[in-house]
Coordinates of C-alpha atoms and ligand atoms in Angstrom, one line a residue:
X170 CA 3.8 5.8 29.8
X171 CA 3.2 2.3 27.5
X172 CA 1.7 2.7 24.6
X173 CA 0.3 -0.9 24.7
X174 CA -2.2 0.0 27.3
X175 CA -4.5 0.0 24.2
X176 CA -6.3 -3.0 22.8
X177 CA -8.3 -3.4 20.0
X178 CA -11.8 -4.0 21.6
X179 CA -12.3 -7.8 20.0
X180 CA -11.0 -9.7 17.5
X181 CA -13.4 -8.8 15.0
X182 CA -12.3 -5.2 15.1
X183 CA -8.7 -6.2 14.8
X184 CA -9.6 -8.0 11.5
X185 CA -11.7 -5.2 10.0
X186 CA -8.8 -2.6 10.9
X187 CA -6.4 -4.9 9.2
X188 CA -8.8 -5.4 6.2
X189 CA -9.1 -1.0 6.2
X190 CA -5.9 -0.6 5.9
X191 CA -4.9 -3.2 3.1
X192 CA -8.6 -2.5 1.3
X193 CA -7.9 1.0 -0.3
X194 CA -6.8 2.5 -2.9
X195 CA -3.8 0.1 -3.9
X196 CA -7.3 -2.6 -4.1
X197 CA -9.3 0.0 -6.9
X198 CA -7.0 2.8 -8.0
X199 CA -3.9 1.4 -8.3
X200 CA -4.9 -2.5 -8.6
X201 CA -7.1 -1.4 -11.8
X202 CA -4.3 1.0 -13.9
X203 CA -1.6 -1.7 -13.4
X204 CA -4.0 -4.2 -14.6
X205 CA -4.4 -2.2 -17.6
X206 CA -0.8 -1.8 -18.2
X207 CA 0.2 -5.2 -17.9
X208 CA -2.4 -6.8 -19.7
X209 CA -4.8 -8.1 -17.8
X210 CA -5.8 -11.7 -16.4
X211 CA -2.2 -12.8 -16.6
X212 CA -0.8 -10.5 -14.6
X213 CA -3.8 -11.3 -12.0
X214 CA -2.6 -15.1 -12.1
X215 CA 1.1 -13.8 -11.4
X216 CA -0.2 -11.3 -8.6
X217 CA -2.8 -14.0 -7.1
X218 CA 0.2 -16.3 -6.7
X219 CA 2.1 -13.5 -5.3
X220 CA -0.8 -12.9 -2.8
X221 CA -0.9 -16.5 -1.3
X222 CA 2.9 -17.7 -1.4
X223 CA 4.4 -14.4 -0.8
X224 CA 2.6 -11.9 0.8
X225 CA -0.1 -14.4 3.7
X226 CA 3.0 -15.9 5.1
X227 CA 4.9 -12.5 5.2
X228 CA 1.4 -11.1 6.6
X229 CA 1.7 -14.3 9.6
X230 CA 5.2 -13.3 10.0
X231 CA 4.2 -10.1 10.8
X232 CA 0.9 -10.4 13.0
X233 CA 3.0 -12.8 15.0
X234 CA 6.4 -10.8 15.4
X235 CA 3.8 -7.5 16.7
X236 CA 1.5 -9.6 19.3
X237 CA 4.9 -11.6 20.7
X238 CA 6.6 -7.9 21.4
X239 CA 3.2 -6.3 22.4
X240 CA 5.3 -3.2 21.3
X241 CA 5.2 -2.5 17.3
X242 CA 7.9 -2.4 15.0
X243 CA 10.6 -0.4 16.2
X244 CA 11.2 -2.6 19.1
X245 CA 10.3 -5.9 17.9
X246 CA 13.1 -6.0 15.5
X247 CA 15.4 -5.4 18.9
X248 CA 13.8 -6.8 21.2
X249 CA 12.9 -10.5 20.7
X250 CA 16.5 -11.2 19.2
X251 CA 19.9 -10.2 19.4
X252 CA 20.1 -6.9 17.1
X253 CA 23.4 -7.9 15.0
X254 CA 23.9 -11.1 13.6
X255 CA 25.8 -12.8 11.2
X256 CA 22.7 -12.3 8.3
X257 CA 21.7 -8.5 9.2
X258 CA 26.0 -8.4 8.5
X259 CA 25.3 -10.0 5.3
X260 CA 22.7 -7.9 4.0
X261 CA 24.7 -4.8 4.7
X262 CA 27.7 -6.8 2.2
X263 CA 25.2 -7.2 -0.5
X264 CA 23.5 -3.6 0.0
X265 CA 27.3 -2.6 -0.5
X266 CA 27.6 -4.8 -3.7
X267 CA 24.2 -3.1 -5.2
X268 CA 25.3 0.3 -4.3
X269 CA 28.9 -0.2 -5.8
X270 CA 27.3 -1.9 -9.0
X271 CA 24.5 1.0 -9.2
X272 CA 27.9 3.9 -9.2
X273 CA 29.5 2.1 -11.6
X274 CA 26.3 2.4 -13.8
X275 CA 26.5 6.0 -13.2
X276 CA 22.5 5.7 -11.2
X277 CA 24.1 7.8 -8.3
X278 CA 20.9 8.1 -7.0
X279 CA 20.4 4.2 -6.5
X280 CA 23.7 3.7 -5.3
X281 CA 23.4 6.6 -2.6
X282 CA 20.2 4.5 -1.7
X283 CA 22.1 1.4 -1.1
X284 CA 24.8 2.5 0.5
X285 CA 22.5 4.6 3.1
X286 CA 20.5 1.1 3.7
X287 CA 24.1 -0.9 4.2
X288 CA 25.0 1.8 6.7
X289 CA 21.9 1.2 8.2
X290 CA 22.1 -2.4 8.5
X291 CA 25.9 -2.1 9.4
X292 CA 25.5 0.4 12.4
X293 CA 22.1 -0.6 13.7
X294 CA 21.6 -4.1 12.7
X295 CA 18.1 -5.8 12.7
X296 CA 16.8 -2.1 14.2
X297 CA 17.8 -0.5 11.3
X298 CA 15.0 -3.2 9.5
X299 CA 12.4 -2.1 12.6
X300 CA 13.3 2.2 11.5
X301 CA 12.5 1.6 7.8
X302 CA 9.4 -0.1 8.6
X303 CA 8.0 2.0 11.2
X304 CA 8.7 5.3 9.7
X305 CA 10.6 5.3 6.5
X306 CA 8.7 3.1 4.4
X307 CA 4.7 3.8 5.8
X308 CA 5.5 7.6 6.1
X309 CA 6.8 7.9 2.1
X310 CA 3.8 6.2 1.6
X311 CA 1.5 8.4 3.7
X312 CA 2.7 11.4 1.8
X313 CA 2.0 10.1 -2.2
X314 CA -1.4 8.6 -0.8
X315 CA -2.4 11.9 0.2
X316 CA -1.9 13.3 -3.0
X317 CA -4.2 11.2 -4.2
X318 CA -6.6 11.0 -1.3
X319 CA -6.6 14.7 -2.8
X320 CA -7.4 14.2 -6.0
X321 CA -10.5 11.9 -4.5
X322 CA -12.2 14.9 -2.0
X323 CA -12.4 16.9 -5.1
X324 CA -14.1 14.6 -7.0
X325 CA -16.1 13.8 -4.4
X326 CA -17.5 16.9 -3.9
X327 CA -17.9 17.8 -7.4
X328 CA -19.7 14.7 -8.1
X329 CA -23.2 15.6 -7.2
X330 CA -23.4 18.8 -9.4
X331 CA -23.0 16.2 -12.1
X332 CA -21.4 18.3 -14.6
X333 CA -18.3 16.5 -14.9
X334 CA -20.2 13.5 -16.3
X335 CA -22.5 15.7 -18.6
X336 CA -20.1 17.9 -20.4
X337 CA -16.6 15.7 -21.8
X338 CA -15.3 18.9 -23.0
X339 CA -15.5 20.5 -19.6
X340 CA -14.6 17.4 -17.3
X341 CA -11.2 16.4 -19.4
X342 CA -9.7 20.1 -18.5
X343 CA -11.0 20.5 -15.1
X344 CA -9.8 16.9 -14.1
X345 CA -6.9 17.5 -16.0
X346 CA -6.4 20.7 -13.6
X347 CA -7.0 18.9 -10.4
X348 CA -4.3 15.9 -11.1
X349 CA -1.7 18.0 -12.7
X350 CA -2.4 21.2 -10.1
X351 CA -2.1 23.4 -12.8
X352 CA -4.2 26.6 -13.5
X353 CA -7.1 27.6 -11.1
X354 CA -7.1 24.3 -9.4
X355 CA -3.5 24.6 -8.1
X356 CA -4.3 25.5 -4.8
X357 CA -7.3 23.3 -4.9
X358 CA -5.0 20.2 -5.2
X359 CA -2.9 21.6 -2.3
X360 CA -5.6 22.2 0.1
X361 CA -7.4 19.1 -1.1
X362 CA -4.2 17.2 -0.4
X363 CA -3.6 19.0 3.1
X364 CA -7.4 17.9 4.2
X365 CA -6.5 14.4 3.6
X366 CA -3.4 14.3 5.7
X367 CA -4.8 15.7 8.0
X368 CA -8.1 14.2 8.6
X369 CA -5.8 11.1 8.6
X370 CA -3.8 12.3 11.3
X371 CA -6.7 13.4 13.6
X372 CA -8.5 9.8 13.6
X373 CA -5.1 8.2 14.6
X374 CA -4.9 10.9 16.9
X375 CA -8.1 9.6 18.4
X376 CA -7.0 6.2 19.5
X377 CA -6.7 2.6 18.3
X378 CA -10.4 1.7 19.9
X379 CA -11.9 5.4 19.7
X380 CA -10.2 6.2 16.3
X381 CA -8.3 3.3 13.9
X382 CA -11.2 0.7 14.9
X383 CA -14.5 3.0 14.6
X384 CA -13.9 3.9 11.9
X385 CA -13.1 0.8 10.2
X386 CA -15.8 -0.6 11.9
X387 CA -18.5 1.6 10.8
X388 CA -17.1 2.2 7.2
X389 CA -15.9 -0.8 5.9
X390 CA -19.0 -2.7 5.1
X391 CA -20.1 0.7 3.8
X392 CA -17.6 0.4 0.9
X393 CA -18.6 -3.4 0.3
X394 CA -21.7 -2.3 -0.4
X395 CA -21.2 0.6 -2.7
X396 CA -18.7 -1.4 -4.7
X397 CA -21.6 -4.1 -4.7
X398 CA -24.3 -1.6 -6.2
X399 CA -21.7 -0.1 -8.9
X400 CA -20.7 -3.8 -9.9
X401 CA -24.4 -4.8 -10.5
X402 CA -24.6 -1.8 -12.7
X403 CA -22.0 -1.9 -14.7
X404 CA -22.7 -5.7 -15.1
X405 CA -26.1 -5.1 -16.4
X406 CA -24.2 -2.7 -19.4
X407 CA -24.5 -4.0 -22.9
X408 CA -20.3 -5.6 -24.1
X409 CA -20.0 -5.7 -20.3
X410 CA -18.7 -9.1 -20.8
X411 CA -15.5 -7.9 -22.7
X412 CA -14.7 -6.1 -19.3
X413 CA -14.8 -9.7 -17.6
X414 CA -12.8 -11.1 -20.8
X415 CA -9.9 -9.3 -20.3
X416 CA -10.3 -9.8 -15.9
X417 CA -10.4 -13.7 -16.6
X418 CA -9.0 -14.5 -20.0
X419 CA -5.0 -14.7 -19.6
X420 CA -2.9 -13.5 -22.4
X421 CA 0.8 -14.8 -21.4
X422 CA 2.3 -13.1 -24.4
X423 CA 1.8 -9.6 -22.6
X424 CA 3.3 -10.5 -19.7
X425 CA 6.5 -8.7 -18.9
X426 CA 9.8 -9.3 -16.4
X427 CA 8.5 -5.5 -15.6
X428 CA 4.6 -7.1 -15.5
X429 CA 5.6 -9.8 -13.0
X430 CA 8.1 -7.1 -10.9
X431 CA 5.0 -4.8 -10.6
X432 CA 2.6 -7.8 -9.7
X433 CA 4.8 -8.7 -6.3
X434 CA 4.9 -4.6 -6.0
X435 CA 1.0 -4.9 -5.8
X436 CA 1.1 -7.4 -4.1
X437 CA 3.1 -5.9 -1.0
X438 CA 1.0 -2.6 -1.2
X439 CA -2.3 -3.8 -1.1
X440 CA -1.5 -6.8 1.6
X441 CA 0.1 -3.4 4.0
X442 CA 3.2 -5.4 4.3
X443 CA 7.1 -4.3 4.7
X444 CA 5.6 -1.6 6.0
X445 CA 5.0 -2.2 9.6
X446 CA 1.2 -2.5 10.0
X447 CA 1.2 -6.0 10.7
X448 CA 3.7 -5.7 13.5
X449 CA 2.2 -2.1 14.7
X450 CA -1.7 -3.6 14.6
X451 CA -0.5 -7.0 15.6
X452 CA 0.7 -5.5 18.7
X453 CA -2.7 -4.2 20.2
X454 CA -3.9 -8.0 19.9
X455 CA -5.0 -10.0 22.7
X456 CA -3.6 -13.3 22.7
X457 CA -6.9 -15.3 22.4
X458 CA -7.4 -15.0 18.9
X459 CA -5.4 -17.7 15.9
X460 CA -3.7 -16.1 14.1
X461 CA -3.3 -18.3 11.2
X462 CA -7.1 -18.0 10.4
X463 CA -6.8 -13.6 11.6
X464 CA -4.5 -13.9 8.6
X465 CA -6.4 -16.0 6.3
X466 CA -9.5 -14.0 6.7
X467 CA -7.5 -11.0 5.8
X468 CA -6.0 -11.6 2.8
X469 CA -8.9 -13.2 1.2
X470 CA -11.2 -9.9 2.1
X471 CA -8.7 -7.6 -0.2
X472 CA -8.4 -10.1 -2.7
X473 CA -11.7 -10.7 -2.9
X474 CA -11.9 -6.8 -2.9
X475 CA -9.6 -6.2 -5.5
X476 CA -11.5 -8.5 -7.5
X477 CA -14.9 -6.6 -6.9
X478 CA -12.8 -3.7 -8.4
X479 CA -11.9 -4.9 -11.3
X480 CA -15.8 -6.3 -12.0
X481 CA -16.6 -3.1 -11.5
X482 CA -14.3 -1.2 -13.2
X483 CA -13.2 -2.9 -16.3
X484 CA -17.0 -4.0 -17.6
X485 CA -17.8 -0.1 -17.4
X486 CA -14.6 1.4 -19.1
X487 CA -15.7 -1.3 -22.1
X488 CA -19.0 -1.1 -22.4
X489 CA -18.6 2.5 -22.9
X490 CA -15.5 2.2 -25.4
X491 CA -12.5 3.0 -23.4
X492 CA -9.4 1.5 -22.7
X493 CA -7.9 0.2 -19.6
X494 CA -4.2 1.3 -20.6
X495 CA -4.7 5.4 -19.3
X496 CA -2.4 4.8 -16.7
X497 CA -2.5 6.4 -12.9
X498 CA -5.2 8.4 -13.9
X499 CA -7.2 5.8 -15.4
X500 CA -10.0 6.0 -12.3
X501 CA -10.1 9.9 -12.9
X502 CA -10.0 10.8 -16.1
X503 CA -11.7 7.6 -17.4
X504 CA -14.4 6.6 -15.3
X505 CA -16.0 9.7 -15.5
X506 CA -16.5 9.7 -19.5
X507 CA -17.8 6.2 -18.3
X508 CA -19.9 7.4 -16.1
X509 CA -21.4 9.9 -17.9
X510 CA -23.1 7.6 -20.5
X511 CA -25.0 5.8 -17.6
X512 CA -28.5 7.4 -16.3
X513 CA -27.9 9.0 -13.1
X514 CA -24.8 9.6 -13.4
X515 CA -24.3 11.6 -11.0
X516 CA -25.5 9.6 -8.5
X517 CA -22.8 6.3 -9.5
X518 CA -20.2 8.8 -9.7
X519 CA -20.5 10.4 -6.3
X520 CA -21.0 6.9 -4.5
X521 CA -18.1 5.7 -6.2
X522 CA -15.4 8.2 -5.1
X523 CA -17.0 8.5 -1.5
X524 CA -16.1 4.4 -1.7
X525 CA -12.8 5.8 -2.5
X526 CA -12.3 8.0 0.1
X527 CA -13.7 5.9 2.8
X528 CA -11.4 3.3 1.6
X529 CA -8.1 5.1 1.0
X530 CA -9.1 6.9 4.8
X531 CA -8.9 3.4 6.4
X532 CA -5.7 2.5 5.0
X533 CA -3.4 5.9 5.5
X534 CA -4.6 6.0 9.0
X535 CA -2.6 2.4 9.3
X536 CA 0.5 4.1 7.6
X537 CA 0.8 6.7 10.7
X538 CA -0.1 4.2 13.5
X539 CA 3.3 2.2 13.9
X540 CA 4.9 6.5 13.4
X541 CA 3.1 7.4 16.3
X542 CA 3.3 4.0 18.2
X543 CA 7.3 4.8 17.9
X544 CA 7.5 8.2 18.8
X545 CA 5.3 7.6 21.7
X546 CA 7.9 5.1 23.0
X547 CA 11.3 6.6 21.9
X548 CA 10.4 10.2 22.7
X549 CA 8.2 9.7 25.8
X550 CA 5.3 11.5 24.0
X551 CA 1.7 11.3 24.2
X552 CA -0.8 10.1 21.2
X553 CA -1.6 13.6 20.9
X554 CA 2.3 15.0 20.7
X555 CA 3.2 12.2 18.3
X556 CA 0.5 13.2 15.9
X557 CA 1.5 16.8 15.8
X558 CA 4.7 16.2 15.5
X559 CA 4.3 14.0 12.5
X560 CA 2.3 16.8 10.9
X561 CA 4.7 19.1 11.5
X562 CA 7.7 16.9 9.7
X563 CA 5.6 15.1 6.6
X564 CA 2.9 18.7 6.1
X565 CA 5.5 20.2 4.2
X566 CA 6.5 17.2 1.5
X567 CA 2.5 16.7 0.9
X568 CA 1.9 20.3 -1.0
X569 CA 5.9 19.5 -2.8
X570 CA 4.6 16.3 -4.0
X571 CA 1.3 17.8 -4.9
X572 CA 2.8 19.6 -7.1
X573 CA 5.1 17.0 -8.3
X574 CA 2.7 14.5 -9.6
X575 CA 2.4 15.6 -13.2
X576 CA 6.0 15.5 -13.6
X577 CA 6.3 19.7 -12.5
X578 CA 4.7 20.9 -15.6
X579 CA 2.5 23.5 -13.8
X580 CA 6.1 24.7 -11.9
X581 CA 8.5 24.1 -14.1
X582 CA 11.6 25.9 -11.5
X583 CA 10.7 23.3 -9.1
X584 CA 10.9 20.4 -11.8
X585 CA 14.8 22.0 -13.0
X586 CA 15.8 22.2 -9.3
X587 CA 14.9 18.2 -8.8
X588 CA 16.1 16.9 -12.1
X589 CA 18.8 18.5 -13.1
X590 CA 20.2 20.1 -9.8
X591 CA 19.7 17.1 -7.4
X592 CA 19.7 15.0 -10.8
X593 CA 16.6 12.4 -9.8
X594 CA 16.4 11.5 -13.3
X595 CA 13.2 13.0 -15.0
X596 CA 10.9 11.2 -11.9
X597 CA 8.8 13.1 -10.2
X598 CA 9.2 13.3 -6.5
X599 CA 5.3 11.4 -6.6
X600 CA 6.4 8.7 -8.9
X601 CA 9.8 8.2 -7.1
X602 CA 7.8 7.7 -3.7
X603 CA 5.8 5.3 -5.4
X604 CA 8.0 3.2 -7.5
X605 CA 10.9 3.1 -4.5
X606 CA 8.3 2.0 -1.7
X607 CA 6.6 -0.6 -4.1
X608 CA 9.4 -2.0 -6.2
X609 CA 12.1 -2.0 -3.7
X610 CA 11.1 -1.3 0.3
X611 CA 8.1 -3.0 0.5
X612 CA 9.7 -6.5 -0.8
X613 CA 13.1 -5.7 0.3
X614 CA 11.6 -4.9 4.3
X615 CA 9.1 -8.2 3.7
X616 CA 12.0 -10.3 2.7
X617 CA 14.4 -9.0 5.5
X618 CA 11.6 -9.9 7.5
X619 CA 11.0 -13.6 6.2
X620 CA 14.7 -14.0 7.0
X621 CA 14.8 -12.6 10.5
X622 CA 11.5 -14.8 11.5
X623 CA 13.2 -17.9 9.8
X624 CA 16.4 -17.7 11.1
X625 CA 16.7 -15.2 13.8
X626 CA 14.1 -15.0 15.9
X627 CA 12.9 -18.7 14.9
X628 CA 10.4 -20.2 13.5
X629 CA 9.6 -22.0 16.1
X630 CA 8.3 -19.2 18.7
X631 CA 6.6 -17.4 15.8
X632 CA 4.7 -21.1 15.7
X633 CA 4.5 -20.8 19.9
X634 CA 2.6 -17.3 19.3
X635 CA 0.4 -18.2 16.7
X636 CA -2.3 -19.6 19.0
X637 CA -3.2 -23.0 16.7
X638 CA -6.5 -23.9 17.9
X639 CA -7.6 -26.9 15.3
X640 CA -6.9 -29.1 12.7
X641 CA -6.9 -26.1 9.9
X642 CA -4.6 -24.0 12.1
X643 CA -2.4 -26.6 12.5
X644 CA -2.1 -28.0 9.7
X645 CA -1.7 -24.2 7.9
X646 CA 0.8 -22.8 10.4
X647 CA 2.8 -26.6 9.5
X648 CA 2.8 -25.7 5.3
X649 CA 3.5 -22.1 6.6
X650 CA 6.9 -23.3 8.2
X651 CA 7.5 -24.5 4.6
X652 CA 6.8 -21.9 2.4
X653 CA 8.4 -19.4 4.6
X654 CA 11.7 -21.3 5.0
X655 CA 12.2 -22.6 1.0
X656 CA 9.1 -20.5 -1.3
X657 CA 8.5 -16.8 -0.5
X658 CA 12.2 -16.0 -0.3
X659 CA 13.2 -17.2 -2.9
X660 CA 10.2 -16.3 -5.2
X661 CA 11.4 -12.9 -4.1
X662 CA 15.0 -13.1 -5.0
X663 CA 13.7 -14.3 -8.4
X664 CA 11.4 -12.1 -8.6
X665 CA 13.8 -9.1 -7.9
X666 CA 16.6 -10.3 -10.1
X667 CA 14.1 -10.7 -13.4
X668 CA 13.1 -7.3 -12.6
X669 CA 16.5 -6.3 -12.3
X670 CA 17.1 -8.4 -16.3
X671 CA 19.7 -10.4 -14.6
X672 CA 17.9 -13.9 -14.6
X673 CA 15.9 -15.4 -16.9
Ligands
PFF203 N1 -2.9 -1.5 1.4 C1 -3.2 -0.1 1.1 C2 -4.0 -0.1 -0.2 O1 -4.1 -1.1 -0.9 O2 -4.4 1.0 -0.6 C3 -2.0 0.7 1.0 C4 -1.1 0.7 2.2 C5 -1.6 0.9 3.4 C6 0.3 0.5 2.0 C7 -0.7 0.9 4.5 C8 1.2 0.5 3.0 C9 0.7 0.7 4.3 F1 1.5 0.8 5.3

């Protein structure tokens, strides 16, 4: 049975799946506590660049690698190339380097990391790239983001009785509850958590045209214009404009090597990239469409949406005294108290987390596709069997990292048996899911996959398969060739090393 008898039904649906799964929560949860760590406008300069010299050509690499296999990301790393080379060798050298450098270091758990990757690379060449990115990488993912997805159904629903916005006292320990699963809500997290997953799983199950693209299709310029009535209110605040201050005002000085690691982190995660999407959605599209302007169109929607975010975010939490540095639960324990000193609170509460949840729905469903599109070709499997089987594997780690997020405190046997028995440091299993996929697999997967367009499967028939149709295509797909060849990978590198405090 092929897979790739599915299509998306036109080229507009292709783009507003795309846009789904990078507009979500990495655009308004995560975009907006990061930006309140790392201070601000500067760190949006550093991540804007990011964005456009980094993460659009990776985004064109990866549209054009999926549509020219017409198979998704397991077999496009195998198929359009030969699997072993002379650089997939030389990655495996330098994974071994890392690992060896991490033991000495005594960071066992980094250097078990590497040397599983140079194994990887070693045994199974560019493949081993096409295994992290179909299911390693999205499905870690899948997992943390359904934590939070979690966190967002609860809110959701207890929005409308509006109590949580009336009564500080009452909201700080319930939302408290709900984040860290601890005291009545524990199983509340859990379950809320489970729903996600699975409500996830069931649209993929559903198809690319009859699931992935409906959806988007129907919900995505529902979230535009929520975000659109919540920015006009919180615009219309009194001291909103300190909000847009510190959006558009750059402060250099609090930029760190750790701001400017997190930046190209954000900017991986919201674009979808490293992670297969590109390749797995890429791969259900016809071949009448460009793809430098698919890409274009893209990119600018979830920057443009991240953007919204922050107007809508960062005007409220000052206007009504609070501060931007609460960290990942800065859109749930926050904007609540902000919240609750508008009128009709209730009302702006609710339509913001269902925004949320429509939003984060459209982007895990794109984590499982290129899972399922794998299974489905390695294991002979229908859409259906894929699915369940995916639930049955990744079901289990959703309730354990649940549970994990507020670092075990709620069960504390669990939090001895990961620290100190397997030794992961004092991580939780949450924020080691999110820091490896953003920090490390994400860029690392996006810059293996610069390298294998560039120099193993050629620039050149990426060019052939990006459909250049006038003068703008061309003349974008020619400063792509560029950037791709001499900018993005080595603003990478250097952005990897000053994270690392080796350079600069
Ligand atoms: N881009 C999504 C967001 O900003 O929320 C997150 C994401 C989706 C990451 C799909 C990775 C992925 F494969």
């Amino acid at each position: 049975m092929s897979p790739n008898k599915e299509f998306w039904s036109s080229s507009k649906g292709f783009v507003l799946a795309m846009a789904g799964s990078a507009i979500g929560l990495g655009n308004i949860w995560r975009f907006s506590y990061i930006m309140g760590k790392y201070g601000g406008a500067a760190f949006m300069l550093v991540y804007l660049a990011a964005i456009f010299l980094i993460g659009l050509p990776i985004m064109l690499c990866e549209l054009s690698l999926g549509r020219a296999s017409g198979k998704g990301p397991l077999e496009a790393m195998t198929e359009l190339a030969p699997k072993k080379t002379k650089l997939s060798f030389l990655a495996a050298v330098a994974l071994i380097l890392c690992a060896t450098a991490f033991a000495l270091k005594g960071l066992y758990f980094y250097a078990g990391t590497c040397g599983f990757f140079a194994l990887g690379a070693l045994l199974f060449g560019w493949g081993f790239l096409g295994f992290t990115v179909t299911f390693l990488t999205p499905l870690m993912i899948a997992v943390f983001y359904s934590v939070v997805g979690g966190w967002i159904i609860v809110y959701a629903i207890i929005s409308p009785m509006g109590r949580i916005f009336r009564e500080p006292a009452f909201s700080a320990e319930l939302l408290d509850n709900i984040v860290t699963a601890s005291g009545s809500q524990f199983w509340v997290t859990i379950a809320a958590a489970l729903a996600f997953f699975l409500a996830t799983a069931f649209i993929v199950m559903a198809g690319v045209q009859k699931g992935i693209e409906r959806f988007s299709k129907i919900f995505m310029p529902l979230i535009f214009i929520l975000i659109v009535a919540i920015i006009i209110r919180a615009l219309t605040l009194p001291n909103a404009h300190e909000g847009l201050r510190f959006l558009f005002l750059p402060d250099f000085s609090k930029l760190s090597a750790e701001g400017v690691m997190a930046a190209l982190g954000q900017a991986f995660f919201t674009l979808s990239l490293g992670s297969g999407v590109g390749i797995a959605y890429g791969s259900y599209l016809g071949r009448s469409s460009s793809l430098p302007k698919t890409a274009c169109t893209i990119v600018i929607m979830d920057t443009f949406a991240s953007i919204l975010a922050g107007l809508a975010i960062f005007p409220l939490l000052f206007s009504t005294g609070l501060s931007p540095e609460e960290g990942t639960s800065l859109v749930f324990k926050v904007l609540p108290v902000a919240f609750g000193k508008l009128p009709l609170s209730p009302l702006w509460g609710t339509l913001f987390f269902l925004m949320l949840l429509l939003a984060a729905l459209t982007s895990s469903i794109s984590m499982l596709e290129g899972a399922v599109q794998g299974i489905m070709q390695k294991l002979y499997l229908s859409r259906a069997k894929a699915v369940i089987l995916l639930i049955i594997v990744l079901g289990p780690l959703v309730p354990l990292t649940a549970v994990s997020a507020a670092n075990y405190s709620n069960v504390p046997k669990l939090g001895q048996f990961f620290t100190e028995t397997l030794k992961l440091r004092s991580e939780s299993f949450f924020a080691i899911l999110d820091n490896t996929t953003c920090l490390w697999l994400m860029p690392l997967a996006g810059l293996m996959t610069l390298l294998y367009v560039s120099y193993v499967w050629g620039n050149k028939s990426a060019l052939e398969e990006m459909n250049c149709f006038n003068a703008f295509d061309w003349l974008f797909s020619k400063m792509w060739l560029f950037v791709v060849r001499f900018i993005s990978p080595v603003l990478v590198i250097m952005a990897f090393l000053k994270g690392l405090g080796i350079f600069f």
